Amino acid sequence: MTNEQIIYNAAVSSGLFTADAAAAFLKAGRRLPLHTYQEWRRMGYQVKAGEKAALVVNLWRYTKSAGKDADGNEVETAEEHAYMAKAHLFTAGQVKKAEAVKPKTREEIAAYNRMLAEQRKARQVVSQG
């Protein structure tokens, strides 16, 4: 059974989607909007604070094993290893568009570091006092 089939069966049996609604997603060539935290982040979304996984299922995970070549150097081999791992899935209603992160300027970082240094000095004076 594929991960898509596992998710489909779990979503329908848990009542998150009706069989018709889930089939409509798949017929349109789309995946059900149930993804892990990492997948939502990759797509530019953030799981809302306090949200719990809508589904917890065991999905297939794949890894490539590392081998050694004739010289003893590690190389990635074509051997894939499949295993089942627990996945926590969130719905589209549990996420929001991630806000763009504004990088700090050097001046802002320097000012923040000065403020932290002053706080440390103030704590030392109080503890020595």
PDB file of C-alpha atoms in Angstrom:
ATOM      1  CA  MET A   1       0.000   0.000   0.000  1.00  0.00           C
ATOM      2  CA  THR A   2       1.380   3.440  -0.886  1.00  0.00           C
ATOM      3  CA  ASN A   3       1.523   6.439   1.442  1.00  0.00           C
ATOM      4  CA  GLU A   4      -1.249   8.109  -0.581  1.00  0.00           C
ATOM      5  CA  GLN A   5      -3.505   5.090  -0.087  1.00  0.00           C
ATOM      6  CA  ILE A   6      -2.699   4.947   3.624  1.00  0.00           C
ATOM      7  CA  ILE A   7      -3.544   8.647   4.039  1.00  0.00           C
ATOM      8  CA  TYR A   8      -6.726   8.286   1.949  1.00  0.00           C
ATOM      9  CA  ASN A   9      -7.964   5.323   4.010  1.00  0.00           C
ATOM     10  CA  ALA A  10      -7.147   7.019   7.328  1.00  0.00           C
ATOM     11  CA  ALA A  11      -8.769  10.329   6.300  1.00  0.00           C
ATOM     12  CA  VAL A  12     -11.986   8.620   5.197  1.00  0.00           C
ATOM     13  CA  SER A  13     -12.185   6.237   8.155  1.00  0.00           C
ATOM     14  CA  SER A  14     -11.562   9.057  10.671  1.00  0.00           C
ATOM     15  CA  GLY A  15     -14.263  11.227   9.086  1.00  0.00           C
ATOM     16  CA  LEU A  16     -11.950  14.056   8.004  1.00  0.00           C
ATOM     17  CA  PHE A  17     -13.140  13.561   4.423  1.00  0.00           C
ATOM     18  CA  THR A  18     -16.028  11.697   2.902  1.00  0.00           C
ATOM     19  CA  ALA A  19     -15.103   9.045   0.359  1.00  0.00           C
ATOM     20  CA  ASP A  20     -16.576  11.242  -2.408  1.00  0.00           C
ATOM     21  CA  ALA A  21     -14.667  14.367  -1.319  1.00  0.00           C
ATOM     22  CA  ALA A  22     -11.391  12.470  -1.037  1.00  0.00           C
ATOM     23  CA  ALA A  23     -11.946  10.789  -4.412  1.00  0.00           C
ATOM     24  CA  ALA A  24     -12.622  14.208  -5.988  1.00  0.00           C
ATOM     25  CA  PHE A  25      -9.184  15.439  -4.871  1.00  0.00           C
ATOM     26  CA  LEU A  26      -7.492  12.403  -6.334  1.00  0.00           C
ATOM     27  CA  LYS A  27      -9.527  12.501  -9.551  1.00  0.00           C
ATOM     28  CA  ALA A  28      -8.442  16.124 -10.061  1.00  0.00           C
ATOM     29  CA  GLY A  29      -4.817  14.949  -9.820  1.00  0.00           C
ATOM     30  CA  ARG A  30      -4.277  16.551  -6.416  1.00  0.00           C
ATOM     31  CA  ARG A  31      -3.205  15.088  -3.101  1.00  0.00           C
ATOM     32  CA  LEU A  32      -5.393  15.316  -0.037  1.00  0.00           C
ATOM     33  CA  PRO A  33      -4.482  18.453   1.952  1.00  0.00           C
ATOM     34  CA  LEU A  34      -2.991  16.431   4.798  1.00  0.00           C
ATOM     35  CA  HIS A  35       0.723  16.916   5.310  1.00  0.00           C
ATOM     36  CA  THR A  36       3.384  16.669   7.976  1.00  0.00           C
ATOM     37  CA  TYR A  37       4.695  19.764   9.734  1.00  0.00           C
ATOM     38  CA  GLN A  38       7.862  19.677   7.634  1.00  0.00           C
ATOM     39  CA  GLU A  39       5.917  19.368   4.371  1.00  0.00           C
ATOM     40  CA  TRP A  40       3.688  22.349   5.224  1.00  0.00           C
ATOM     41  CA  ARG A  41       6.837  24.377   6.058  1.00  0.00           C
ATOM     42  CA  ARG A  42       8.410  23.379   2.734  1.00  0.00           C
ATOM     43  CA  MET A  43       5.279  24.657   0.971  1.00  0.00           C
ATOM     44  CA  GLY A  44       5.473  28.022   2.790  1.00  0.00           C
ATOM     45  CA  TYR A  45       2.937  27.445   5.564  1.00  0.00           C
ATOM     46  CA  GLN A  46       3.176  27.391   9.352  1.00  0.00           C
ATOM     47  CA  VAL A  47       1.089  25.151  11.585  1.00  0.00           C
ATOM     48  CA  LYS A  48      -0.941  27.387  13.904  1.00  0.00           C
ATOM     49  CA  ALA A  49       0.149  27.508  17.538  1.00  0.00           C
ATOM     50  CA  GLY A  50      -1.461  24.879  19.744  1.00  0.00           C
ATOM     51  CA  GLU A  51      -2.730  22.715  16.893  1.00  0.00           C
ATOM     52  CA  LYS A  52      -2.598  18.958  17.375  1.00  0.00           C
ATOM     53  CA  ALA A  53      -2.206  16.533  14.493  1.00  0.00           C
ATOM     54  CA  ALA A  54      -5.502  15.699  12.794  1.00  0.00           C
ATOM     55  CA  LEU A  55      -4.214  12.214  11.924  1.00  0.00           C
ATOM     56  CA  VAL A  56      -1.396  10.060  13.210  1.00  0.00           C
ATOM     57  CA  VAL A  57      -0.546   7.263  10.781  1.00  0.00           C
ATOM     58  CA  ASN A  58       2.345   4.996   9.929  1.00  0.00           C
ATOM     59  CA  LEU A  59       3.784   5.916   6.533  1.00  0.00           C
ATOM     60  CA  TRP A  60       6.601   4.504   4.467  1.00  0.00           C
ATOM     61  CA  ARG A  61       9.948   6.290   4.738  1.00  0.00           C
ATOM     62  CA  TYR A  62      12.849   5.648   2.411  1.00  0.00           C
ATOM     63  CA  THR A  63      16.573   5.988   2.992  1.00  0.00           C
ATOM     64  CA  LYS A  64      19.581   5.313   0.851  1.00  0.00           C
ATOM     65  CA  SER A  65      22.316   3.416   2.579  1.00  0.00           C
ATOM     66  CA  ALA A  66      25.870   4.678   2.504  1.00  0.00           C
ATOM     67  CA  GLY A  67      28.541   2.245   1.453  1.00  0.00           C
ATOM     68  CA  LYS A  68      32.293   2.431   0.985  1.00  0.00           C
ATOM     69  CA  ASP A  69      34.139   2.413  -2.289  1.00  0.00           C
ATOM     70  CA  ALA A  70      37.423   0.556  -2.969  1.00  0.00           C
ATOM     71  CA  ASP A  71      39.422   3.400  -1.360  1.00  0.00           C
ATOM     72  CA  GLY A  72      37.347   3.307   1.834  1.00  0.00           C
ATOM     73  CA  ASN A  73      35.527   6.590   1.121  1.00  0.00           C
ATOM     74  CA  GLU A  74      31.828   6.784   1.979  1.00  0.00           C
ATOM     75  CA  VAL A  75      29.587   6.866  -1.073  1.00  0.00           C
ATOM     76  CA  GLU A  76      25.828   6.826  -1.403  1.00  0.00           C
ATOM     77  CA  THR A  77      24.681   3.553  -2.909  1.00  0.00           C
ATOM     78  CA  ALA A  78      21.585   2.880  -4.944  1.00  0.00           C
ATOM     79  CA  GLU A  79      20.230   0.555  -2.246  1.00  0.00           C
ATOM     80  CA  GLU A  80      17.069   1.965  -0.738  1.00  0.00           C
ATOM     81  CA  HIS A  81      15.702   0.861   2.572  1.00  0.00           C
ATOM     82  CA  ALA A  82      11.988   1.244   3.313  1.00  0.00           C
ATOM     83  CA  TYR A  83      10.483   1.251   6.786  1.00  0.00           C
ATOM     84  CA  MET A  84       7.279   2.396   8.482  1.00  0.00           C
ATOM     85  CA  ALA A  85       7.420   5.481  10.686  1.00  0.00           C
ATOM     86  CA  LYS A  86       4.774   7.401  12.600  1.00  0.00           C
ATOM     87  CA  ALA A  87       3.685  10.611  10.829  1.00  0.00           C
ATOM     88  CA  HIS A  88       1.622  13.435  12.325  1.00  0.00           C
ATOM     89  CA  LEU A  89      -0.563  15.009   9.631  1.00  0.00           C
ATOM     90  CA  PHE A  90      -2.195  18.438   9.720  1.00  0.00           C
ATOM     91  CA  THR A  91      -5.093  19.720   7.601  1.00  0.00           C
ATOM     92  CA  ALA A  92      -5.187  22.916   5.549  1.00  0.00           C
ATOM     93  CA  GLY A  93      -7.404  24.507   8.211  1.00  0.00           C
ATOM     94  CA  GLN A  94      -4.644  24.062  10.789  1.00  0.00           C
ATOM     95  CA  VAL A  95      -2.039  26.101   8.927  1.00  0.00           C
ATOM     96  CA  LYS A  96      -1.515  29.701   7.869  1.00  0.00           C
ATOM     97  CA  LYS A  97       0.729  31.288   5.290  1.00  0.00           C
ATOM     98  CA  ALA A  98       4.173  31.721   6.825  1.00  0.00           C
ATOM     99  CA  GLU A  99       5.230  35.294   7.356  1.00  0.00           C
ATOM    100  CA  ALA A 100       8.346  36.434   5.568  1.00  0.00           C
ATOM    101  CA  VAL A 101      11.277  36.734   7.921  1.00  0.00           C
ATOM    102  CA  LYS A 102      13.011  40.107   7.769  1.00  0.00           C
ATOM    103  CA  PRO A 103      16.745  39.653   8.315  1.00  0.00           C
ATOM    104  CA  LYS A 104      18.295  41.865  10.971  1.00  0.00           C
ATOM    105  CA  THR A 105      20.856  44.462   9.951  1.00  0.00           C
ATOM    106  CA  ARG A 106      24.338  44.478  11.467  1.00  0.00           C
ATOM    107  CA  GLU A 107      23.393  47.568  13.466  1.00  0.00           C
ATOM    108  CA  GLU A 108      20.297  45.865  14.918  1.00  0.00           C
ATOM    109  CA  ILE A 109      22.341  42.814  15.894  1.00  0.00           C
ATOM    110  CA  ALA A 110      25.050  44.975  17.480  1.00  0.00           C
ATOM    111  CA  ALA A 111      22.438  46.963  19.449  1.00  0.00           C
ATOM    112  CA  TYR A 112      20.824  43.737  20.667  1.00  0.00           C
ATOM    113  CA  ASN A 113      24.197  42.330  21.753  1.00  0.00           C
ATOM    114  CA  ARG A 114      24.987  45.582  23.645  1.00  0.00           C
ATOM    115  CA  MET A 115      21.637  45.351  25.419  1.00  0.00           C
ATOM    116  CA  LEU A 116      22.336  41.734  26.448  1.00  0.00           C
ATOM    117  CA  ALA A 117      25.806  42.682  27.728  1.00  0.00           C
ATOM    118  CA  GLU A 118      24.305  45.494  29.818  1.00  0.00           C
ATOM    119  CA  GLN A 119      21.743  43.105  31.293  1.00  0.00           C
ATOM    120  CA  ARG A 120      24.489  40.615  32.211  1.00  0.00           C
ATOM    121  CA  LYS A 121      26.516  43.379  33.887  1.00  0.00           C
ATOM    122  CA  ALA A 122      23.464  44.547  35.828  1.00  0.00           C
ATOM    123  CA  ARG A 123      22.791  40.986  37.072  1.00  0.00           C
ATOM    124  CA  GLN A 124      26.448  40.624  38.155  1.00  0.00           C
ATOM    125  CA  VAL A 125      26.290  43.894  40.121  1.00  0.00           C
ATOM    126  CA  VAL A 126      23.089  42.784  41.881  1.00  0.00           C
ATOM    127  CA  SER A 127      24.471  39.314  42.702  1.00  0.00           C
ATOM    128  CA  GLN A 128      27.744  40.795  44.036  1.00  0.00           C
ATOM    129  CA  GLY A 129      25.962  43.571  45.910  1.00  0.00           C
TER     130      GLY A 129
END
